[in-house]
Amino acid sequence: MSEKILIIDNGSYKCRVGFSDSTTPLFEFRNLIAKPRKDKKKEAPTVAENTFQIGDEIDIDAMRLLLKTQFERNVVTHPVYQEHIFDYILSRITPEGHDWQPQSILITEPLANPTYCRQTMNELFFECYGVPSMCYGIDSALAWQHNRLPTEENSLIVNFGYHTTHVVPILNGQLQHDRVRRLNLGGYQMISYLYRLLQMKYPAHLNAISWTRMEDIFHNHSSVAVDYLAELRKWDNMDYYNANVKKIQLPYTAPAAPNTLAAEEKLKRRKEMAKRLIEANQKRLREKKGEEFGSDTPTPAPSSSSTSSRNSKYQPPPNVSLETWLEEIKKKHNDIVEKKSSRQKRRQEMVKRHTLASQERMRIISLLASHDKGSDEFGKDDKDWDVYKKISHENESDSDAENEKLMEYEGIMKYHQASMAKDAEPIENTAELYQLHVGVESLRAPELLFQPSMIGMYETGVAELLKFVFDNFSPEDQQTLADNVFITGGCSQLPGLKNRLLKELQEMRPFQSSFSIKESKNASLDAWLGGKDLTNSPQWSSFLTTREDYMEKGTEYFKDYHLSNKYLITPRNVVNNT
């Protein structure tokens, strides 16, 4: 054909755009849109604030709450956002300084696309952009068209998309529309599940566990287990865990200086502050003394001998190393703290009615009260002192000597804080504290395809979905479909998926029956390449819906063919005037 056809693979994850004469798409981008918030401090909005950000222009993690999409699952339900996406596409393919020249378009759509959604798409293309003709194609069917051999007319397509998974049977080159089945689960749900798993595992790194990082981990490190329970048992072995765990390094900032420098700096500042306080106190005393005696004679400063004697308590005794002395000081400090805490605990027990200490004290007092009630000579006998100590022991208070010793030990430990920090054992490598260890999570997220109940979905898994579709055909057609299973879609590239499906087919198919699974050559681009093959086929003109068809047959009309949805006229209510 002489006319270039614009091909748009309008996927819910990525959009790919190119012409029918190009070998690959001209560009692709994330099918997202976002509008930055207005700066309230500015009186007039700038040009950038009035425009939308689209695709790869968006910082997904920073603008997560502002992201919009034209899709609900994989169906276009927001034509306003879709119009902005098309404006972006046409502006990129149009040479700078030129206007958009209307041309025919092929665009992909999901299976069983609602008539209303296609109607709004028709209005958008024919009314807003003035295209002369257009064609709709199912993305999974176009991918199969690109990968099939010329003699192949039958297939069971399993399309693993971003929001949904479809099972599409094709017999004799025709889609069996009434036997197509859909699972409302895809890459988005699996990434969300992985996102929640790692957030619960590492609550200290919630900000670092971003959506884009989870997408990268899912696409590059996740896989489908052939036997899920057997794989889980392997991860119980620590040797297997250490050999297979994926360690994802998160960004971190190392400390600018060791803690020893910070301690030395604090000690230096404390000494300077103490020196200033001493000088201020001496000045105040001199002024006071001068007022009392009328003399301006300055008070002599303390001698160096007194200063050295004051600092001697911070130094170890002769022939004792500083480390050993500090260990003894630390031990004595801990002993006093333990004694004080035990006394505090006993005093608290005495306040309570049912503790053993309070009951024993009341028993002794009652015995004293029951004997010799008429005499008041308690205390004259030496044995009475033992009784008195027994009663008052529980109310023993902290002595001033202990408090002074405790303050002395704390002062010594603070004075030598820098030395103690130098001798401390090195802490764990900081980089290891900023790592995500992805182990069994890399298997749990893809397992949702076969066990949606893991996230509370009531839908059946892919294996049961295949079995349900097989049961809708005769045994001969079942065998034909089982021999031509074709998997496509972005999530079909997960390692181990083909082997898992082979295992599931072996369990559901009759004994010694044959089955085969064929993988898409390029799961991400095959839908667009299949559209390119269709536009270059001899029958292309018969698949086009022209502007005349749109004006004559209604906004919801389109020409259906073997790789498209089936056109069904919307029933009209008939009013009988009788």
Coordinates of C-alpha atoms in Angstrom, one line a residue:
M1 CA 0.0 0.0 0.0
S2 CA 1.2 3.5 -0.8
E3 CA -0.5 5.1 2.3
K4 CA 1.3 4.9 5.6
I5 CA -0.9 3.5 8.4
L6 CA -0.5 4.7 11.9
I7 CA -0.4 1.7 14.3
I8 CA -1.1 2.3 18.0
D9 CA -0.8 -0.6 20.4
N10 CA -2.8 1.0 23.2
G11 CA -1.8 -1.2 26.1
S12 CA -2.7 -0.6 29.7
Y13 CA 1.0 -0.7 30.7
K14 CA 2.8 0.7 27.7
C15 CA 1.7 2.4 24.5
R16 CA 3.7 1.7 21.3
V17 CA 3.4 3.9 18.2
G18 CA 4.8 3.5 14.7
F19 CA 4.0 3.4 11.0
S20 CA 3.3 0.4 8.8
D21 CA 6.5 0.9 6.8
S22 CA 8.8 0.9 9.9
T23 CA 10.4 -2.2 11.3
T24 CA 9.8 -1.4 14.9
P25 CA 7.7 1.2 16.8
L26 CA 9.0 4.7 16.6
F27 CA 8.6 5.2 20.3
E28 CA 6.9 3.7 23.4
F29 CA 5.9 5.2 26.7
R30 CA 4.1 4.4 30.0
N31 CA 0.4 4.9 29.3
L32 CA -0.1 7.3 32.2
I33 CA -0.9 11.0 32.6
A34 CA -0.4 13.4 35.4
K35 CA -1.0 17.1 36.0
P36 CA 1.3 18.9 38.4
R37 CA -0.4 20.8 41.2
K38 CA -0.5 24.6 41.0
D39 CA 1.8 26.7 43.1
K40 CA -0.6 28.7 45.3
K41 CA 2.1 31.3 45.9
K42 CA 2.2 32.3 42.3
E43 CA -0.5 34.7 41.1
A44 CA -0.6 33.4 37.5
P45 CA 0.1 29.8 36.5
T46 CA 3.0 29.1 34.2
V47 CA 2.8 27.2 30.9
A48 CA 4.2 24.1 32.5
E49 CA 1.4 24.1 35.2
N50 CA -1.3 24.2 32.5
T51 CA 0.0 21.2 30.7
F52 CA -0.1 17.5 31.4
Q53 CA 2.9 15.3 31.9
I54 CA 2.6 12.0 29.9
G55 CA 4.5 8.8 29.9
D56 CA 8.2 8.9 30.6
E57 CA 8.1 12.6 31.5
I58 CA 6.5 11.6 34.9
D59 CA 8.4 10.9 38.0
I60 CA 6.1 8.0 39.1
D61 CA 7.3 7.8 42.7
A62 CA 7.2 11.5 43.3
M63 CA 3.8 12.0 41.6
R64 CA 2.1 8.7 42.6
L65 CA -1.0 10.4 44.0
L66 CA -1.4 12.5 40.9
L67 CA -1.2 9.7 38.3
K68 CA -4.2 9.2 36.1
T69 CA -5.0 6.6 33.5
Q70 CA -7.7 6.2 30.9
F71 CA -8.2 2.6 31.8
E72 CA -10.4 0.7 34.2
R73 CA -8.6 -2.6 34.2
N74 CA -7.8 -2.8 30.5
V75 CA -10.9 -0.9 29.1
V76 CA -10.8 2.7 28.2
T77 CA -13.4 4.5 30.3
H78 CA -11.9 8.0 30.6
P79 CA -11.9 9.5 27.1
V80 CA -10.7 12.9 28.3
Y81 CA -7.4 11.3 29.4
Q82 CA -7.3 9.3 26.2
E83 CA -7.6 12.5 24.2
H84 CA -4.6 14.0 25.9
I85 CA -2.6 10.8 25.2
F86 CA -3.5 11.0 21.5
D87 CA -2.6 14.7 21.4
Y88 CA 0.8 13.7 22.8
I89 CA 1.2 10.9 20.2
L90 CA 0.3 13.0 17.2
S91 CA 2.5 15.9 18.3
R92 CA 5.5 13.5 18.4
I93 CA 4.9 11.9 15.0
T94 CA 4.2 15.3 13.3
P95 CA 7.3 17.1 12.0
E96 CA 8.0 20.3 13.8
G97 CA 6.3 23.3 12.2
H98 CA 3.7 21.2 10.4
D99 CA 0.1 20.4 11.3
W100 CA -1.3 16.9 11.8
Q101 CA -2.4 15.4 8.5
P102 CA -5.3 12.9 9.0
Q103 CA -4.5 9.3 8.0
S104 CA -5.8 5.8 8.6
I105 CA -5.2 4.3 12.0
L106 CA -5.1 0.8 13.4
I107 CA -5.5 0.6 17.2
T108 CA -5.6 -2.3 19.6
E109 CA -8.4 -2.9 22.0
P110 CA -9.2 -5.6 24.7
L111 CA -11.4 -8.6 24.2
A112 CA -15.1 -7.9 24.6
N113 CA -14.6 -4.2 24.6
P114 CA -17.9 -2.6 25.6
T115 CA -19.8 -0.9 22.8
Y116 CA -20.0 2.4 24.7
C117 CA -16.2 2.6 25.0
R118 CA -15.7 1.9 21.3
Q119 CA -18.4 4.5 20.5
T120 CA -16.5 7.2 22.4
M121 CA -13.3 6.1 20.6
N122 CA -15.0 6.4 17.2
E123 CA -16.2 9.9 18.1
L124 CA -12.8 10.9 19.2
F125 CA -11.1 9.7 16.0
F126 CA -13.7 10.8 13.4
E127 CA -14.9 14.0 15.0
C128 CA -11.9 15.3 16.8
Y129 CA -9.0 14.1 14.6
G130 CA -10.8 13.7 11.3
V131 CA -9.3 10.4 10.3
P132 CA -10.5 8.9 7.0
S133 CA -10.7 5.3 8.2
M134 CA -9.7 3.1 11.1
C135 CA -9.5 -0.5 12.3
Y136 CA -9.7 -2.2 15.7
G137 CA -7.7 -5.3 16.5
I138 CA -7.4 -7.5 19.6
D139 CA -3.9 -7.3 20.9
S140 CA -3.5 -11.0 21.8
A141 CA -4.9 -12.1 18.4
L142 CA -2.5 -9.8 16.6
A143 CA 0.4 -11.3 18.6
W144 CA -0.7 -14.8 17.6
Q145 CA -1.0 -13.6 13.9
H146 CA 2.6 -12.5 14.0
N147 CA 4.0 -15.7 15.5
R148 CA 1.9 -18.4 13.8
L149 CA 3.0 -20.4 10.8
P150 CA 1.1 -20.0 7.5
T151 CA -0.6 -23.3 7.9
E152 CA -1.7 -22.8 11.6
E153 CA -5.4 -22.1 12.0
N154 CA -6.0 -23.3 15.6
S155 CA -4.7 -22.0 18.9
L156 CA -5.5 -21.5 22.5
I157 CA -4.1 -18.1 23.4
V158 CA -3.2 -17.3 27.0
N159 CA -2.6 -13.6 27.2
F160 CA -0.9 -12.4 30.5
G161 CA -1.6 -8.7 30.6
Y162 CA -1.0 -5.9 33.1
H163 CA -4.5 -5.9 34.6
T164 CA -6.2 -9.0 33.2
T165 CA -5.4 -12.5 31.9
H166 CA -7.4 -13.9 28.9
V167 CA -7.8 -17.4 27.5
V168 CA -8.8 -17.1 23.9
P169 CA -9.6 -20.2 21.8
I170 CA -9.3 -20.0 18.0
L171 CA -10.6 -22.8 15.7
N172 CA -10.3 -22.7 11.9
G173 CA -8.9 -19.2 12.1
Q174 CA -12.0 -17.8 13.9
L175 CA -12.2 -16.5 17.4
Q176 CA -14.6 -18.4 19.6
H177 CA -16.0 -15.3 21.2
D178 CA -18.6 -17.0 23.4
R179 CA -16.0 -19.3 25.0
V180 CA -13.4 -16.6 25.8
R181 CA -12.7 -16.4 29.6
R182 CA -11.0 -13.6 31.6
L183 CA -9.2 -13.5 35.0
N184 CA -9.1 -10.0 36.5
L185 CA -5.5 -10.4 37.6
G186 CA -2.2 -9.4 36.0
G187 CA 1.1 -7.7 36.5
Y188 CA -0.4 -4.8 38.4
Q189 CA -1.8 -7.0 41.1
M190 CA 1.4 -9.1 41.4
I191 CA 3.5 -6.0 41.8
S192 CA 1.1 -4.6 44.4
Y193 CA 1.4 -7.8 46.3
L194 CA 5.2 -7.8 46.2
Y195 CA 5.1 -4.1 47.3
R196 CA 3.0 -5.0 50.4
L197 CA 5.1 -8.0 51.3
L198 CA 8.4 -6.0 51.3
Q199 CA 6.7 -3.1 53.2
M200 CA 5.6 -5.5 56.0
K201 CA 9.1 -7.2 56.0
Y202 CA 11.0 -3.9 56.1
P203 CA 8.9 -1.2 57.9
A204 CA 12.0 0.9 58.5
H205 CA 12.5 1.4 54.7
L206 CA 9.0 2.3 53.7
N207 CA 10.2 5.4 51.7
A208 CA 12.8 3.4 49.9
I209 CA 10.4 0.7 48.9
S210 CA 9.1 2.6 45.9
W211 CA 6.7 1.5 43.1
T212 CA 9.4 1.7 40.4
R213 CA 11.8 -0.3 42.5
M214 CA 9.1 -3.0 43.0
E215 CA 8.5 -3.1 39.2
D216 CA 12.2 -3.6 38.6
I217 CA 12.4 -6.4 41.2
F218 CA 9.3 -8.1 39.8
H219 CA 10.5 -8.0 36.2
N220 CA 14.1 -8.9 36.8
H221 CA 14.1 -11.2 39.9
S222 CA 10.7 -12.9 40.1
S223 CA 9.9 -16.3 38.7
V224 CA 7.1 -18.9 38.7
A225 CA 7.7 -22.0 40.7
V226 CA 6.9 -25.3 39.0
D227 CA 6.0 -26.9 42.4
Y228 CA 5.2 -24.0 44.8
L229 CA 5.1 -25.9 48.1
A230 CA 8.3 -27.8 47.3
E231 CA 10.0 -24.5 46.6
L232 CA 8.8 -23.0 49.9
R233 CA 10.3 -26.0 51.8
K234 CA 13.7 -25.3 50.1
W235 CA 13.7 -21.8 51.5
D236 CA 13.6 -23.2 55.1
N237 CA 17.2 -24.3 54.7
M238 CA 19.6 -21.5 55.6
D239 CA 22.2 -22.7 53.2
Y240 CA 19.7 -22.5 50.3
Y241 CA 18.5 -19.1 51.5
N242 CA 22.0 -17.6 51.6
A243 CA 22.8 -19.1 48.2
N244 CA 19.7 -17.8 46.4
V245 CA 18.5 -14.7 48.2
K246 CA 18.7 -11.5 46.1
K247 CA 20.2 -8.5 48.0
I248 CA 18.9 -5.2 46.7
Q249 CA 21.1 -2.3 47.9
L250 CA 19.1 0.8 48.9
P251 CA 20.6 4.3 48.9
Y252 CA 22.1 5.4 52.2
T253 CA 24.3 8.2 53.5
A254 CA 27.4 7.2 55.6
P255 CA 28.1 9.2 58.7
A256 CA 30.4 12.2 58.1
A257 CA 32.7 11.4 61.0
P258 CA 33.1 8.6 63.6
N259 CA 31.4 8.9 66.9
T260 CA 34.8 9.3 68.6
L261 CA 35.2 12.7 67.0
A262 CA 31.8 13.8 68.2
A263 CA 32.6 12.7 71.7
E264 CA 35.9 14.5 71.7
E265 CA 34.3 17.7 70.5
K266 CA 31.6 17.5 73.2
L267 CA 34.3 17.0 75.9
K268 CA 36.2 20.0 74.6
R269 CA 33.1 22.2 74.7
R270 CA 32.3 21.0 78.2
K271 CA 35.9 22.0 79.4
E272 CA 35.6 25.4 77.8
M273 CA 32.2 25.9 79.4
A274 CA 33.5 24.9 82.9
K275 CA 36.5 27.3 82.5
R276 CA 34.1 30.2 81.7
L277 CA 31.9 29.4 84.7
I278 CA 34.9 29.3 87.1
E279 CA 36.1 32.7 85.8
A280 CA 32.7 34.2 86.2
N281 CA 32.4 32.8 89.7
Q282 CA 35.8 34.2 90.7
K283 CA 34.9 37.6 89.4
R284 CA 31.6 37.6 91.3
L285 CA 33.5 36.7 94.5
R286 CA 36.1 39.4 94.0
E287 CA 33.4 42.0 93.5
K288 CA 31.5 40.9 96.6
K289 CA 34.6 40.9 98.7
G290 CA 35.5 44.4 97.5
E291 CA 32.1 45.6 98.6
E292 CA 32.5 44.2 102.1
F293 CA 36.0 45.4 102.9
G294 CA 36.2 48.4 100.6
S295 CA 39.2 47.0 98.9
D296 CA 39.8 46.4 95.3
T297 CA 42.6 43.9 95.9
P298 CA 41.9 41.0 93.5
T299 CA 41.5 37.5 94.8
P300 CA 44.4 35.3 93.8
A301 CA 43.6 32.6 91.2
P302 CA 43.8 29.0 92.1
S303 CA 47.2 27.5 91.9
S304 CA 48.2 24.8 89.4
S305 CA 48.7 22.4 92.3
S306 CA 45.0 22.7 93.3
T307 CA 43.9 22.2 89.7
S308 CA 46.0 19.1 89.3
S309 CA 44.6 17.7 92.5
R310 CA 41.1 18.4 91.3
N311 CA 41.8 16.5 88.0
S312 CA 43.6 13.6 89.7
K313 CA 40.3 11.9 90.4
Y314 CA 39.8 11.5 86.7
Q315 CA 43.1 9.6 86.3
P316 CA 43.8 6.0 87.2
P317 CA 46.0 5.0 90.2
P318 CA 49.7 4.3 89.5
N319 CA 50.6 1.0 87.9
V320 CA 47.0 0.6 86.7
S321 CA 46.1 0.9 83.0
L322 CA 43.3 3.3 81.9
E323 CA 41.3 0.5 80.3
T324 CA 41.3 -1.7 83.4
W325 CA 40.5 1.2 85.7
L326 CA 37.6 2.3 83.5
E327 CA 36.2 -1.3 83.5
E328 CA 36.3 -1.3 87.4
I329 CA 34.6 2.1 87.5
K330 CA 31.9 0.9 85.1
K331 CA 31.4 -2.3 87.2
K332 CA 31.1 -0.3 90.5
H333 CA 28.7 2.1 88.8
N334 CA 26.5 -0.8 87.6
D335 CA 26.5 -2.4 91.1
I336 CA 25.2 0.9 92.7
V337 CA 22.6 1.2 90.0
E338 CA 21.4 -2.3 90.6
K339 CA 21.2 -1.8 94.4
K340 CA 19.2 1.4 94.0
S341 CA 16.8 -0.3 91.5
S342 CA 16.3 -3.3 93.9
R343 CA 15.5 -1.0 96.8
Q344 CA 13.1 0.9 94.7
K345 CA 11.4 -2.3 93.7
R346 CA 11.1 -3.4 97.4
R347 CA 9.6 0.0 98.3
Q348 CA 7.1 -0.4 95.5
E349 CA 6.2 -3.9 96.8
M350 CA 5.6 -2.5 100.3
V351 CA 3.0 -0.2 99.0
K352 CA 1.0 -3.1 97.6
R353 CA -1.3 -5.1 99.9
H354 CA -0.8 -8.7 98.7
T355 CA 3.0 -8.8 98.2
L356 CA 5.1 -11.1 100.4
A357 CA 7.2 -8.3 101.8
S358 CA 4.2 -6.3 103.1
Q359 CA 2.6 -9.4 104.5
E360 CA 5.8 -10.4 106.4
R361 CA 6.1 -6.9 107.9
M362 CA 2.5 -6.9 109.0
R363 CA 3.1 -10.3 110.6
I364 CA 6.0 -9.1 112.7
I365 CA 4.2 -6.0 113.8
S366 CA 1.2 -8.0 114.9
L367 CA 3.4 -10.4 116.9
L368 CA 4.9 -7.4 118.7
A369 CA 1.5 -6.0 119.5
S370 CA 0.2 -9.2 120.9
H371 CA 2.9 -9.6 123.7
D372 CA 3.4 -7.4 126.7
K373 CA 0.7 -4.9 125.8
G374 CA 1.0 -3.2 129.1
S375 CA 4.7 -2.5 129.0
D376 CA 6.5 0.0 126.9
E377 CA 10.1 -1.3 127.1
F378 CA 10.6 -2.4 123.5
G379 CA 14.2 -1.4 122.4
K380 CA 15.9 -2.0 125.8
D381 CA 16.9 -5.5 124.9
D382 CA 19.6 -6.1 122.2
K383 CA 17.3 -8.6 120.5
D384 CA 14.8 -5.8 119.8
W385 CA 17.4 -4.2 117.5
D386 CA 17.3 -7.3 115.2
V387 CA 13.5 -7.0 115.0
Y388 CA 13.7 -3.3 114.3
K389 CA 16.2 -3.9 111.5
K390 CA 14.0 -6.6 110.1
I391 CA 11.0 -4.2 110.0
S392 CA 12.9 -1.1 108.7
H393 CA 15.0 -3.0 106.1
E394 CA 12.4 -2.8 103.5
N395 CA 12.1 1.0 103.9
E396 CA 15.9 1.5 103.5
S397 CA 16.6 4.6 101.5
D398 CA 19.5 5.5 99.2
S399 CA 22.4 6.9 101.2
D400 CA 24.1 10.1 100.4
A401 CA 27.4 8.3 100.1
E402 CA 26.1 6.1 97.4
N403 CA 24.7 9.0 95.5
E404 CA 28.0 10.9 95.7
K405 CA 29.9 7.8 94.5
L406 CA 27.4 7.4 91.7
M407 CA 27.9 11.0 90.6
E408 CA 31.7 10.5 90.8
Y409 CA 31.7 7.4 88.7
E410 CA 29.4 9.1 86.1
G411 CA 31.8 12.0 85.9
I412 CA 34.8 9.8 85.4
M413 CA 33.0 7.9 82.6
K414 CA 31.9 11.1 80.9
Y415 CA 35.4 12.5 81.2
H416 CA 36.8 9.4 79.4
Q417 CA 33.9 8.9 77.0
A418 CA 36.1 9.5 74.0
S419 CA 38.6 6.8 75.1
M420 CA 35.7 4.3 75.8
A421 CA 34.3 5.0 72.4
K422 CA 37.6 4.2 70.7
D423 CA 37.9 0.9 72.5
A424 CA 34.3 -0.1 71.6
E425 CA 33.7 -2.8 69.1
P426 CA 33.0 -1.6 65.5
I427 CA 29.3 -1.5 64.7
E428 CA 27.7 -3.5 61.9
N429 CA 28.4 -2.3 58.3
T430 CA 25.9 0.5 57.7
A431 CA 25.5 -0.6 54.0
E432 CA 24.1 -3.9 55.2
L433 CA 21.4 -2.1 57.2
Y434 CA 20.1 -0.6 53.9
Q435 CA 19.4 -3.8 52.0
L436 CA 16.3 -5.6 50.8
H437 CA 16.7 -9.4 51.0
V438 CA 14.2 -10.7 48.4
G439 CA 13.8 -14.4 48.9
V440 CA 10.5 -16.3 48.9
E441 CA 8.7 -13.1 47.9
S442 CA 10.0 -13.5 44.4
L443 CA 7.9 -16.7 44.1
R444 CA 4.9 -15.6 46.1
A445 CA 4.0 -12.7 43.8
P446 CA 3.8 -14.7 40.5
E447 CA 2.0 -17.5 42.3
L448 CA -1.1 -15.2 42.3
L449 CA -1.7 -16.3 38.7
F450 CA -2.5 -19.8 40.0
Q451 CA -3.8 -18.9 43.5
P452 CA -5.7 -15.6 43.4
S453 CA -7.1 -16.5 46.9
M454 CA -3.8 -15.4 48.4
I455 CA -4.9 -11.8 48.1
G456 CA -8.6 -12.5 48.8
M457 CA -9.9 -12.8 45.2
Y458 CA -12.7 -15.2 44.7
E459 CA -11.8 -15.9 41.1
T460 CA -10.2 -19.1 39.9
G461 CA -6.6 -19.5 38.9
V462 CA -5.1 -19.9 35.4
A463 CA -5.0 -23.7 35.6
E464 CA -8.7 -24.0 36.5
L465 CA -9.5 -21.4 33.8
L466 CA -7.8 -23.5 31.2
K467 CA -9.7 -26.5 32.4
F468 CA -13.0 -24.6 32.2
V469 CA -12.3 -23.5 28.6
F470 CA -11.3 -27.1 27.5
D471 CA -14.6 -28.5 29.0
N472 CA -16.6 -26.3 26.6
F473 CA -15.3 -28.1 23.6
S474 CA -15.6 -31.6 22.2
P475 CA -12.7 -34.1 22.9
E476 CA -11.4 -33.6 19.4
D477 CA -11.3 -29.8 19.6
Q478 CA -9.8 -30.0 23.1
Q479 CA -6.9 -32.0 21.7
T480 CA -6.5 -29.5 18.8
L481 CA -6.3 -26.6 21.2
A482 CA -4.0 -28.5 23.7
D483 CA -1.5 -29.1 20.8
N484 CA -1.4 -25.3 20.0
V485 CA -1.3 -23.4 23.3
F486 CA 0.3 -20.0 22.7
I487 CA 1.3 -17.6 25.6
T488 CA 1.9 -13.9 25.1
G489 CA 1.7 -10.7 27.1
G490 CA 4.2 -8.9 29.2
C491 CA 3.9 -11.2 32.2
S492 CA 4.4 -14.3 30.0
Q493 CA 8.2 -13.5 30.1
L494 CA 8.4 -14.6 33.8
P495 CA 10.9 -17.4 34.1
G496 CA 9.3 -20.8 34.8
L497 CA 5.9 -19.9 33.6
K498 CA 6.0 -22.2 30.6
N499 CA 7.2 -25.2 32.7
R500 CA 4.4 -24.5 35.3
L501 CA 1.8 -24.5 32.6
L502 CA 3.2 -27.8 31.1
K503 CA 2.8 -29.3 34.6
E504 CA -0.7 -28.1 34.9
L505 CA -1.7 -29.4 31.5
Q506 CA -0.2 -32.8 32.3
E507 CA -2.4 -33.0 35.4
M508 CA -5.6 -31.9 33.6
R509 CA -5.3 -33.6 30.3
P510 CA -6.1 -37.4 29.7
F511 CA -3.4 -39.9 30.3
Q512 CA -0.7 -40.1 27.6
S513 CA -2.4 -37.3 25.6
S514 CA -0.2 -34.7 23.8
F515 CA 0.0 -31.0 24.4
S516 CA 2.4 -28.2 23.5
I517 CA 3.1 -24.7 24.5
K518 CA 4.6 -22.1 22.2
E519 CA 6.0 -18.8 23.5
S520 CA 5.8 -15.4 21.9
K521 CA 9.0 -14.3 20.2
N522 CA 8.8 -10.8 21.6
A523 CA 5.9 -10.6 24.1
S524 CA 6.1 -6.8 24.4
L525 CA 6.2 -5.9 20.7
D526 CA 4.3 -8.8 19.1
A527 CA 0.9 -7.0 19.2
W528 CA 2.3 -4.0 17.4
L529 CA 4.2 -6.2 14.9
G530 CA 1.0 -8.2 14.3
G531 CA -0.8 -5.0 13.5
K532 CA 1.9 -4.1 11.0
D533 CA 1.5 -7.5 9.3
L534 CA -2.2 -6.9 9.1
T535 CA -1.8 -3.4 7.5
N536 CA 0.5 -4.9 4.8
S537 CA -1.8 -7.8 4.0
P538 CA -3.9 -7.8 0.7
Q539 CA -7.2 -7.9 2.7
W540 CA -6.4 -4.7 4.7
S541 CA -8.8 -2.5 2.9
S542 CA -11.7 -4.8 3.8
F543 CA -11.0 -4.4 7.5
L544 CA -11.3 -0.6 7.5
T545 CA -14.2 1.3 9.0
T546 CA -14.5 4.5 6.9
R547 CA -15.9 7.9 7.8
E548 CA -18.9 7.2 5.5
D549 CA -19.6 4.0 7.5
Y550 CA -19.5 6.0 10.7
M551 CA -21.9 8.7 9.4
E552 CA -24.3 6.2 7.9
K553 CA -24.4 3.3 10.4
G554 CA -23.9 5.1 13.7
T555 CA -21.1 6.0 16.1
E556 CA -20.8 2.4 17.5
Y557 CA -20.3 0.7 14.1
F558 CA -17.1 -1.0 13.1
K559 CA -16.1 -3.7 10.6
D560 CA -15.3 -7.0 12.4
Y561 CA -13.0 -9.6 11.0
H562 CA -11.2 -12.7 12.2
L563 CA -8.8 -10.8 14.5
S564 CA -11.3 -8.3 16.0
N565 CA -14.2 -8.3 18.4
K566 CA -17.6 -9.1 17.1
Y567 CA -19.9 -6.3 16.1
L568 CA -23.3 -6.5 17.8
I569 CA -25.9 -3.9 17.3
T570 CA -27.2 -2.4 20.6
P571 CA -30.8 -3.4 21.1
R572 CA -33.2 -0.5 20.8
N573 CA -36.4 -0.2 22.8
V574 CA -39.4 -0.4 20.5
V575 CA -42.5 1.6 21.5
N576 CA -45.8 0.2 20.1
N577 CA -48.3 2.9 19.5
T578 CA -51.4 0.8 19.7

